[in-house]
XYZ file of C-alpha atoms in Angstrom:
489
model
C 107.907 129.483 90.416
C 105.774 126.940 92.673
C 103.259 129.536 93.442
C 102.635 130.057 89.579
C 102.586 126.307 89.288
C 100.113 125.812 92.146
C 98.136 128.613 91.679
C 97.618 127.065 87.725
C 96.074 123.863 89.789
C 94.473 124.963 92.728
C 91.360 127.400 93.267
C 91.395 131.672 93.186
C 91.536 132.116 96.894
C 88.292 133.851 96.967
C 86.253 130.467 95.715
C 88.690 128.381 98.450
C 86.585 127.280 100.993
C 84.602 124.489 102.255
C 81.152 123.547 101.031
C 79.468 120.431 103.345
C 77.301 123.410 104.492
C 76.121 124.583 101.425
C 75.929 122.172 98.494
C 74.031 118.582 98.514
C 76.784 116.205 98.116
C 76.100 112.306 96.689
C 76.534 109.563 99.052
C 77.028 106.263 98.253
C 74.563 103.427 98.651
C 74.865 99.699 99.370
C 75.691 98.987 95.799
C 78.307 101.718 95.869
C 75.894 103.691 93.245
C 75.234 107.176 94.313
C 72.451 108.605 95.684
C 71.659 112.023 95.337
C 69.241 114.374 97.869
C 68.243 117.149 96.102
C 69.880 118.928 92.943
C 70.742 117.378 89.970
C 73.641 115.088 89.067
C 75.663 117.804 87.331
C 75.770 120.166 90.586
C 76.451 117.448 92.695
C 79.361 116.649 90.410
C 81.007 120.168 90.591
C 80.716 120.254 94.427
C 82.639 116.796 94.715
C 85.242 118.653 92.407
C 85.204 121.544 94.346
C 85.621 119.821 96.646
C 89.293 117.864 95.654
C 90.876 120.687 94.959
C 90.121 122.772 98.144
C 93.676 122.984 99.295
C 95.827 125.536 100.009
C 97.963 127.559 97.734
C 101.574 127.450 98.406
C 102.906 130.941 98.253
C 106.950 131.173 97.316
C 108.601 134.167 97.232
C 112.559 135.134 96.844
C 114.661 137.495 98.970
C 117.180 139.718 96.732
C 119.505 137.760 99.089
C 118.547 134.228 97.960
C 116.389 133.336 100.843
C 113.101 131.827 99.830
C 110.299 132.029 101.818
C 106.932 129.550 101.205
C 103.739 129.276 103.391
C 100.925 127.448 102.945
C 97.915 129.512 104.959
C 95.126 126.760 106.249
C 93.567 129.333 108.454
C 94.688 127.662 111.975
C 94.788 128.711 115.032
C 98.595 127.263 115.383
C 101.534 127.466 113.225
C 104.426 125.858 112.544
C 107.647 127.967 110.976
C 111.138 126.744 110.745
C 114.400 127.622 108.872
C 115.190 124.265 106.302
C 118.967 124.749 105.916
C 120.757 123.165 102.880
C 123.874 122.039 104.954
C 124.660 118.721 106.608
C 127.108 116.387 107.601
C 127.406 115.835 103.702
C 129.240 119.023 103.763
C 131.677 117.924 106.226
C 134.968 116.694 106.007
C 137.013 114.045 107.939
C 138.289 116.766 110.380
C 135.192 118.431 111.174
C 132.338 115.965 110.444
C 129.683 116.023 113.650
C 130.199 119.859 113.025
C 126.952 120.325 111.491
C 124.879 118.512 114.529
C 127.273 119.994 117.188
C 125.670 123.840 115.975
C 122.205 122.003 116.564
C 122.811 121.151 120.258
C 124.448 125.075 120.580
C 121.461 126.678 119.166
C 119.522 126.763 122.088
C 122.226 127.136 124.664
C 122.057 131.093 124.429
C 122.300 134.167 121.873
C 123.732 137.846 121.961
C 120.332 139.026 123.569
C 118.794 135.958 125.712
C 120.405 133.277 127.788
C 119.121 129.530 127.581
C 117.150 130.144 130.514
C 115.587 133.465 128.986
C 115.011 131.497 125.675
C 113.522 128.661 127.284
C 111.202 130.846 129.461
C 109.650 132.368 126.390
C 109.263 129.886 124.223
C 107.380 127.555 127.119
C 105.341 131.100 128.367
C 104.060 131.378 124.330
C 103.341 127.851 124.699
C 105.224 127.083 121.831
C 107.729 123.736 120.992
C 111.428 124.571 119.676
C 113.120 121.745 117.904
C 115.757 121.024 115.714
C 117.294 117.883 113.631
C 120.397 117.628 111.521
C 120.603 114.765 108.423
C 123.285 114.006 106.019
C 122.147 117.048 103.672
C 120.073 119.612 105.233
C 120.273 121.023 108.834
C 116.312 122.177 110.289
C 115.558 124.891 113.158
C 111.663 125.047 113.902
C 109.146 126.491 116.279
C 105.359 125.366 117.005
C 103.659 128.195 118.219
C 99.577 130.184 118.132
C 99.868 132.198 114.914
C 99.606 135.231 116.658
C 102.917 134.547 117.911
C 104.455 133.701 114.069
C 106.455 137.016 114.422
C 107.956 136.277 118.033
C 108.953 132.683 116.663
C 110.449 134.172 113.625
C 112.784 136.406 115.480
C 113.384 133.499 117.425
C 114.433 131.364 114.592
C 116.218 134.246 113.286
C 118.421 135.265 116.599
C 119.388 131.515 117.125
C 120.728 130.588 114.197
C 122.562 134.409 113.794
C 123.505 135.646 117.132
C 123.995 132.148 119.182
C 127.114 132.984 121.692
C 128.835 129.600 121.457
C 130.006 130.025 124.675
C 133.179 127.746 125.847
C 131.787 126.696 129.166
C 128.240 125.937 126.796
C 130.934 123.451 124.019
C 132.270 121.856 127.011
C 128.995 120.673 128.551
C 127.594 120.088 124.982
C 130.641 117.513 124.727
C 129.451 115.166 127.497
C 125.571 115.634 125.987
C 126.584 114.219 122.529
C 129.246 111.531 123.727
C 125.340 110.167 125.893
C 123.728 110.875 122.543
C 125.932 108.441 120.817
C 125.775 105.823 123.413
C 122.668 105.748 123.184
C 122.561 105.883 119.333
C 124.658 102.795 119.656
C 121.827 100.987 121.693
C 119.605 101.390 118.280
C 120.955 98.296 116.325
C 118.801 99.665 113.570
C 120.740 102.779 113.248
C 123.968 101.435 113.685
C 122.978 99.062 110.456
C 122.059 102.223 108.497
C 125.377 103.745 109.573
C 127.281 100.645 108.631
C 124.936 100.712 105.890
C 126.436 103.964 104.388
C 130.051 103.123 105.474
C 130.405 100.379 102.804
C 128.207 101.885 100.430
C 129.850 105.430 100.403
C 133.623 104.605 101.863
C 135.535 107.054 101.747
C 133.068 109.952 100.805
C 131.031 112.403 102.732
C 127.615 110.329 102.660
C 129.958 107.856 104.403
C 129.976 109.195 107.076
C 127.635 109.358 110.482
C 125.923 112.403 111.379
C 127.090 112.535 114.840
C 130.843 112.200 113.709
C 133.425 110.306 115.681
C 134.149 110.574 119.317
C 137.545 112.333 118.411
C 136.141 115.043 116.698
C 133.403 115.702 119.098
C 136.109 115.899 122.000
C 137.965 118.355 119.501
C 135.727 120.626 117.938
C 136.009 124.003 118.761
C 134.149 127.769 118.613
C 136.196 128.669 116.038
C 135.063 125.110 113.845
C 131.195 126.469 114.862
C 131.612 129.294 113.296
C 133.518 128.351 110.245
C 130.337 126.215 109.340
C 128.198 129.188 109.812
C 129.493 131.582 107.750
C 130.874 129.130 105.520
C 126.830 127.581 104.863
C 124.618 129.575 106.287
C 123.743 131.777 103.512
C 121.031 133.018 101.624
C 120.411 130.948 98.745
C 120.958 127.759 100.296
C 118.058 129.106 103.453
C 114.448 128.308 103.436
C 112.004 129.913 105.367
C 108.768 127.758 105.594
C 105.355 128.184 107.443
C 102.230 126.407 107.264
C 99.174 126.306 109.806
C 97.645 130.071 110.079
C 100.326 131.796 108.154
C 99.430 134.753 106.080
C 102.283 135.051 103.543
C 102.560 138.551 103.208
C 103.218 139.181 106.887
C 105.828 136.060 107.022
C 107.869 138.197 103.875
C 107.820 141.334 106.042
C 109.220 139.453 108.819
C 112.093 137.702 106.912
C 112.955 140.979 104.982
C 113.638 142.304 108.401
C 115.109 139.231 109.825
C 117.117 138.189 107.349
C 116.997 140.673 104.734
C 120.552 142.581 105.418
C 122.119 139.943 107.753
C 122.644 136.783 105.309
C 124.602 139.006 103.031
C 127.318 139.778 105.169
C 128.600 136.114 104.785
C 130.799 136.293 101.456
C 132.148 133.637 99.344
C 131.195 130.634 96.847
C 128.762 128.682 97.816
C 130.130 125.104 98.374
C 129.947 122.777 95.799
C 128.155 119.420 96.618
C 130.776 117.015 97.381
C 130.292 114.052 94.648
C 129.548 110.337 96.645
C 130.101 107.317 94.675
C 128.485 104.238 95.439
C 130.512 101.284 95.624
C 128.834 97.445 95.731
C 130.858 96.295 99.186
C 129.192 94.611 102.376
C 130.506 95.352 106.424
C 129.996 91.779 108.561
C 129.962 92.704 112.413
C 129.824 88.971 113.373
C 128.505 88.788 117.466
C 126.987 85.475 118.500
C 126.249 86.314 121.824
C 123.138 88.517 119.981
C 119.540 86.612 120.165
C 119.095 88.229 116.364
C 120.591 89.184 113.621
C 120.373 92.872 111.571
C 121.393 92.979 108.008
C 120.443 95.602 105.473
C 121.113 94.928 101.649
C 120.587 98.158 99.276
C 121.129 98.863 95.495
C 122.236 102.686 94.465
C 118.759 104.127 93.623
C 118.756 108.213 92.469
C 118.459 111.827 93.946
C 115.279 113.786 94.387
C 114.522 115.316 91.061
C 115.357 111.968 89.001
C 112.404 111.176 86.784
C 112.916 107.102 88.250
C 112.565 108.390 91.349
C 108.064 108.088 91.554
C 108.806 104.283 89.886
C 111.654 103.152 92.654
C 108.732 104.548 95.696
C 105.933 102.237 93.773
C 108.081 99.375 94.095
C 109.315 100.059 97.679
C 105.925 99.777 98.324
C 105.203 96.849 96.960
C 108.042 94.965 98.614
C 105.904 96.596 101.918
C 107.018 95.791 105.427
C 105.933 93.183 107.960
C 106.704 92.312 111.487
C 105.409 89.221 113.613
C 102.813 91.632 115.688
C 100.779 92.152 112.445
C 97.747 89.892 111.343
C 96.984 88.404 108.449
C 100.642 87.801 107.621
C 99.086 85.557 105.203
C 96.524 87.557 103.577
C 98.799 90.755 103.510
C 99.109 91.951 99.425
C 103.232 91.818 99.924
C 104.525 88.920 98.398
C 107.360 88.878 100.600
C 105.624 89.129 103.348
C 103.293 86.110 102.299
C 106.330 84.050 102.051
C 108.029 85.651 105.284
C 104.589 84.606 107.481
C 104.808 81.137 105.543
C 108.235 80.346 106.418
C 108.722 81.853 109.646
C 112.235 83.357 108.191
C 112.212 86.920 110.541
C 110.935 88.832 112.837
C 110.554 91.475 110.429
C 111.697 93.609 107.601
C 110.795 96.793 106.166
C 111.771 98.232 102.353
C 113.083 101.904 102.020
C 113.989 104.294 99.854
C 116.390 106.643 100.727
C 117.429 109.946 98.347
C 119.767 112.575 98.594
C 120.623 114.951 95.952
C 122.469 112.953 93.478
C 121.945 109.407 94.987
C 119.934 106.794 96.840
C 119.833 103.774 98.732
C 117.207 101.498 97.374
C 116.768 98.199 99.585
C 115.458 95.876 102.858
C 116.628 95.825 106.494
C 115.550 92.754 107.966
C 115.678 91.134 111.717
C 116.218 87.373 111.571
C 116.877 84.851 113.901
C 120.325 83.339 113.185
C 119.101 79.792 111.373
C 117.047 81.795 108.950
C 119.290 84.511 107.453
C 120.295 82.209 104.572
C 116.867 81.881 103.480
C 115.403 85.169 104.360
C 117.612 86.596 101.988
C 117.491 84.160 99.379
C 113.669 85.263 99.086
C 114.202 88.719 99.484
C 116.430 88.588 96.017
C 113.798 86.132 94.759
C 111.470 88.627 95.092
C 113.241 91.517 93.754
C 113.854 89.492 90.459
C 110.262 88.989 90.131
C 109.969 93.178 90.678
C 111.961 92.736 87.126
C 110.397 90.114 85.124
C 107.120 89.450 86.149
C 105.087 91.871 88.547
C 101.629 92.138 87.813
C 99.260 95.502 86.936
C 96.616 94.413 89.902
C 99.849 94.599 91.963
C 101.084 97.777 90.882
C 97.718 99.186 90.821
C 97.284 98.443 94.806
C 101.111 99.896 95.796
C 100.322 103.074 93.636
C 97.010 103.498 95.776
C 98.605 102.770 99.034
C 101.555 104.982 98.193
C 99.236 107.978 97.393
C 97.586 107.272 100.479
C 100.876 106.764 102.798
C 101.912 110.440 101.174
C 98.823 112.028 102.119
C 98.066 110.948 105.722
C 101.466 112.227 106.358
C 100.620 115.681 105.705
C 98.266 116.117 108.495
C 98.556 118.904 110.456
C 100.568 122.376 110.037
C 104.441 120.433 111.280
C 104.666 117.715 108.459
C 103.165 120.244 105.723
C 106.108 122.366 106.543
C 108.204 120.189 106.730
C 106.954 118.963 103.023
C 107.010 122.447 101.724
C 111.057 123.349 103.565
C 112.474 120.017 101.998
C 110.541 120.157 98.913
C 111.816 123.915 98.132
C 115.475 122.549 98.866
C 114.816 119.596 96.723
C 113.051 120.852 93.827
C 113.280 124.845 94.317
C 109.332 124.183 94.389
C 106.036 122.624 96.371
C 105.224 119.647 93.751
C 101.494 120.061 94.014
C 99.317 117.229 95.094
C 97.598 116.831 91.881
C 100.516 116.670 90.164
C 102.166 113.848 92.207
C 99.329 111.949 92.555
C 99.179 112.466 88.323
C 102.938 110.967 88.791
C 101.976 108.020 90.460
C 99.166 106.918 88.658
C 101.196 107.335 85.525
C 103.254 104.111 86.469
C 103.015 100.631 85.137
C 103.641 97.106 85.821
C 105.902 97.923 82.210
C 107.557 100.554 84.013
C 108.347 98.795 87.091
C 110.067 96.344 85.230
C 112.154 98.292 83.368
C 113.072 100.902 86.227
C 113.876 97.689 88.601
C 115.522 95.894 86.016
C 117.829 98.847 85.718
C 118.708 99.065 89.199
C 118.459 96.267 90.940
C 119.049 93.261 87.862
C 122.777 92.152 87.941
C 124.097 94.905 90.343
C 126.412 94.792 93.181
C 124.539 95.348 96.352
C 125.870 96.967 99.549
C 125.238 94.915 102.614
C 125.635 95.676 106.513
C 125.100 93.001 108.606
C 125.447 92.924 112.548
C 124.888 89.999 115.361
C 124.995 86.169 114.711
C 125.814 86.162 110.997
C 127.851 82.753 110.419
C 125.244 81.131 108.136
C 125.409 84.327 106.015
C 125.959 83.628 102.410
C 129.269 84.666 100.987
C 129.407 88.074 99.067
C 130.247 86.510 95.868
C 127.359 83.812 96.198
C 124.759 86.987 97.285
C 125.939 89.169 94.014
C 125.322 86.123 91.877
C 121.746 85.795 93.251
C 121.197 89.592 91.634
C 120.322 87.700 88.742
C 117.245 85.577 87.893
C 117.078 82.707 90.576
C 115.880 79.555 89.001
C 114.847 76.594 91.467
């Protein structure tokens, strides 16, 4: 399905290559008109087309297991191939939750035919990088490697995540790893916000809860918990297998018909339903005045993925922006808030995010404030969200949609991030959205639109609120749900 719908957009991949060499391009004079060496203007113009849509096709193809495997080949000398699980600590319940990032740490402690020191030996003689991460809804084993070695990291990927011995003596010394891990997690103020964050804004359902789980499960989780979650998630349909750098698709399909072809179906049973997570308008206070600063986050429930508000809600994260004191220009920055921010002197600094899962999102600001400036940080923080409902501009929309396009492309550079696009993007949307076609997204967006989007979510709705460190001269609840509406001086 996405390769039909790239392969619509994109260039045969016999006319796919580059063409500084062989066409004369314009280039722009002083006056920004263009100048053109040789040719005529409508050549030049077909080149510069050409040009744009010189990207790679994103090949998808579909095991008769459910596994889908995508590559995008950009003829590197490196690759990057991982396995993009749909299975997190979303799928966890309050017995087992940390379950999910527990299997991470025992991936690489050993399988049926190498130890950890044999799998650790290969991987740094190839001179390739093994990683993994685990979030609240998807669970991600990659390699790095030269592409001549794509099929030794593919049977890599394939033997870890199949054949790992979960060893006893290996769960007992993973125990003392992760109980570090979360001290040190707790060190992060800004992830203990976004944890507190979730708490209040999902209590008492699976987004709720941390990724890591509580100490008492990690000192309680067992081989036979390990491999519940494996056979119980680890299947077909809900696997991605994603390459980008010098991949050639054909060869990656061989690979994962032999890989994975006959060994996914073995695991029998529904697949899980997606646990539903309501969002409830609540707040968490952690009040410590011995703390120089104080954290607070304040979200609105946004949407999943696939929801058509979804391009509208990233235009006007970006136009709230970010700022912290290290930056110039506070006062010449196109953010509003962070005009009034640098003005005032209210924090240290805040960034807007945008956070989706399937069904849901967290739409809001996480600010660091001293503790005499809270009140009024966050009085123009919702002063400027009401004016993201009534009143923003089309010169201001114009410049987020611009930087947006431009944050979303920078980040695919190199062959890691572009698989890492294409493996969440296939869980996401069961296809690679091609470039065109967001940036087509994005442009289609309006000051009209914003308005109506952010009036929808953000106008007269309960927040959630997490707030840790000196936090006395933080408004009451009540008082910060009433400022949700329009704020008159």
């Amino acid at each position: 399905m996405a390769a039909a719908a790239v392969s619509r957009t994109l260039l045969p991949v016999a006319r796919r290559r580059l063409w500084g060499c062989t066409r004369r391009l314009p280039v722009l004079g002083a006056a920004a008109q263009p100048l053109y060496f040789g040719g005529n203007r409508l050549r030049s113009t077909q080149a510069a087309t050409q040009v744009v849509l010189n990207v790679p096709e994103t090949q998808v193809t579909c095991l008769e297991n459910g596994l889908r495997v995508a590559s995008e080949n950009s003829g590197l000398s490196t690759c990057t191939v991982g396995l993009w699980i749909d299975a997190g600590s979303r799928y966890e319940n309050e017995k087992n939750n940390g379950t999910a990032h527990f299997l991470e740490h025992m991936a690489f402690k050993g399988t049926k035919k190498r130890s950890q020191l044999d799998l650790e030996l290969e991987i740094e003689n190839m001179g390739a990088h093994l990683n993994a991460y685990t979030s609240r809804e998807q669970t991600v084993y990659y390699a790095k490697a030269f592409s001549k070695d794509l099929p030794r990291a593919v049977e890599i990927l394939a033997d870890i995540i199949q054949n790992s011995t979960l060893g006893e003596a290996e769960i007992e010394r993973e125990r003392g790893v992760i109980l570090r891990e979360m001290q040190e997690v707790e060190t992060n103020l800004q992830e203990v916000v976004f944890d507190y964050l979730h708490a209040t804004a999902y209590q008492n359902t699976a987004l709720g809860r941390t990724i890591l789980g509580p100490t008492e499960n990690i000192k309680s989780i067992n081989r036979k918990d390990l491999v519940d979650y494996i056979t119980t998630h680890y299947k077909g349909p809900r696997i991605v297998l994603a390459a980008a750098g010098g991949v050639c698709h054909d060869e990656l399909l061989e690979l994962a018909k032999f890989h994975f072809g006959d060994s996914l179906c073995a695991h029998k049973g529904e697949i899980p339903a997606l646990p539903p997570c309501r969002f409830t308008g609540s707040e968490i206070r952690v009040r410590d005045d011995k703390m120089p600063l104080a954290h607070l986050a304040i979200a609105v429930e946004a949407v999943g993925w696939a929801h058509p508000d979804t391009i509208c809600l990233m235009v006007a994260n970006t136009l709230i922006g970010n700022w912290d004191r290290s930056f110039g220009g506070g006062m010449n920055l196109s953010s509003k808030l962070a005009q009034l921010t640098c003005h005032g002197s209210l924090c240290h600094s805040f960034q807007s995010f945008n956070t989706s899962y399937t069904d849901t999102g967290l739409w809001g600001l996480y600010m660091v404030c001293e503790e005499a400036t809270v009140a009024d940080m966050l009085h123009v923080v919702q002063q400027e969200w009401m004016r993201l409902c009534t009143n923003v501009t089309e010169s201001e929309v114009a410049r987020a949609k611009n930087l947006l396009k431009t944050n979303m492309l920078l980040q695919l550079d190199g062959s890691t991030p572009i698989c890492e696009d294409i493996g969440r993007q296939m869980l996401c949307y069961n296809r690679r959205i091609p470039i065109p076609e967001l940036e087509a997204r994005i442009d289609a967006v309006n000051a009209e639109m914003v308005r109506e989007v952010c009036t929808k979510y953000i106008y007269d709705k309960s927040p959630a609120i997490a707030a840790l460190g000196p936090i006395e001269r933080l408004p009451d609840f009540n008082q910060i749900c009433s400022n949700m509406r329009w704020i008159r001086d």
